[in-house]
Short mmCIF file of C-alpha atoms and ligand atoms in Angstrom, two decimals:
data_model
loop_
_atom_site.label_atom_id
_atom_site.label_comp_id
_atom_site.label_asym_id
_atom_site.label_seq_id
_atom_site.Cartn_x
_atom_site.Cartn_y
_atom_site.Cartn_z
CA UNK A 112 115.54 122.08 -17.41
CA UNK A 113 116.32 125.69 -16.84
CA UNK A 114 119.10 127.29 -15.40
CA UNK A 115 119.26 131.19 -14.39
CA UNK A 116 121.21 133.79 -12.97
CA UNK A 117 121.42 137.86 -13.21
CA UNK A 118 123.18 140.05 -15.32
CA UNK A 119 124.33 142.13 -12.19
CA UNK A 120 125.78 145.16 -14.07
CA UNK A 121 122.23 145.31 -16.06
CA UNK A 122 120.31 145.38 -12.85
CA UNK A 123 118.88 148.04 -11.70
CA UNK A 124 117.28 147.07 -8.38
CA UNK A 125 113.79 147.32 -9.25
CA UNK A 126 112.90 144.33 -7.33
CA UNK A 127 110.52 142.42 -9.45
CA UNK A 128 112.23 139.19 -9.99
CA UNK A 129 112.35 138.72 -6.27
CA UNK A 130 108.51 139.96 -5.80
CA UNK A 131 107.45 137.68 -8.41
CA UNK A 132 109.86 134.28 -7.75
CA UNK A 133 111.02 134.88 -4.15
CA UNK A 134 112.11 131.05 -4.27
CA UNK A 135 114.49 131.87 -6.86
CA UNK A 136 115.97 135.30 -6.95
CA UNK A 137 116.96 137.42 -3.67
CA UNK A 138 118.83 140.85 -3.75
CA UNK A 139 122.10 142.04 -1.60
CA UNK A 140 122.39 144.74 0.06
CA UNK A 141 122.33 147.56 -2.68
CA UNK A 142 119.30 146.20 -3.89
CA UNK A 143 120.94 144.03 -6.34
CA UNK A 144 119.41 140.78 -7.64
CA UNK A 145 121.19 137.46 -7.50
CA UNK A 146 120.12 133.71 -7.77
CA UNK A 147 119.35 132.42 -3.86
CA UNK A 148 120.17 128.71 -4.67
CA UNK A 149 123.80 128.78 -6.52
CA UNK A 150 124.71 132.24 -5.09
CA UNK A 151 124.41 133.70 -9.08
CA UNK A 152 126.49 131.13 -10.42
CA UNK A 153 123.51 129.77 -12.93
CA UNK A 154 124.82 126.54 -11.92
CA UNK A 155 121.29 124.97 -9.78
CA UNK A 156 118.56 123.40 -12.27
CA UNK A 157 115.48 125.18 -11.36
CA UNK A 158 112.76 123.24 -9.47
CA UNK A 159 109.57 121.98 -11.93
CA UNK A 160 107.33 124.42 -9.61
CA UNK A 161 109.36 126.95 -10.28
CA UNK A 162 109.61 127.20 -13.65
CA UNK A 163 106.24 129.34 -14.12
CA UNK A 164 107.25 132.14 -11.65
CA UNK A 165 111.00 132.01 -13.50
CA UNK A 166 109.18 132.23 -17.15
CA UNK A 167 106.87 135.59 -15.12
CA UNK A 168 110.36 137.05 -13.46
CA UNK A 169 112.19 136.71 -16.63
CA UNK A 170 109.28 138.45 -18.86
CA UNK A 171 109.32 141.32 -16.43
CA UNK A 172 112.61 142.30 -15.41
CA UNK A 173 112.27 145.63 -17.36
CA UNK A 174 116.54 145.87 -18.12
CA UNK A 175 116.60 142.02 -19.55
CA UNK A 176 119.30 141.22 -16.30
CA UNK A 177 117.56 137.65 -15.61
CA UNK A 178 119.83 135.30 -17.79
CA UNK A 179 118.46 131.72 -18.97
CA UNK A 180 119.87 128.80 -20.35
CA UNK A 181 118.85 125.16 -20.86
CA UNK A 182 122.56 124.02 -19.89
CA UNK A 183 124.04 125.33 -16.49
CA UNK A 184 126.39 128.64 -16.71
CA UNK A 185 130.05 128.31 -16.62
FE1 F3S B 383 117.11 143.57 -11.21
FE2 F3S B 383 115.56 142.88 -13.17
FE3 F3S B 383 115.30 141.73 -10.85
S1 F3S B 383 116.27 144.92 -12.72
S2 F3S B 383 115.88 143.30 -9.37
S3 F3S B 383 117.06 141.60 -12.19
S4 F3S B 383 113.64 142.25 -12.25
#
């Protein structure tokens, strides 16, 4: 089970995570990534299907903003 959520001061609004996991990651209004499900909280296990397009997102993000962990975030 994975859990996620973004580093928001390490973003830098390049937009990949949402290009390449749209289920999973949407941005605010500055361009800003967050998590769509828990509102950035880390605190939704991701869906089996998603779990490719998280592993992609995660390898890509080119600041390291898109946070893991097996347990949800506190
Ligand atoms: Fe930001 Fe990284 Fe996504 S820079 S927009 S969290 S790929």
């Amino acid at each position: 089970m994975y859990y996620t959520k973004i580093d928001r001061e390490r973003c830098i609004a390049c937009g990949l995570c949402q290009l390449i996991a749209p289920d999973i990651y949407e941005y605010d209004e500055n361009g800003i990534a967050y998590t769509k499900k828990d509102n950035n909280t880390g605190t939704y296990p991701l869906a089996k299907e998603d779990t490719l397009p998280f592993k992609k997102a995660y390898r890509s993000c080119p600041t390291g903003a898109i946070m893991r962990s097996d347990t949800p975030f506190s």
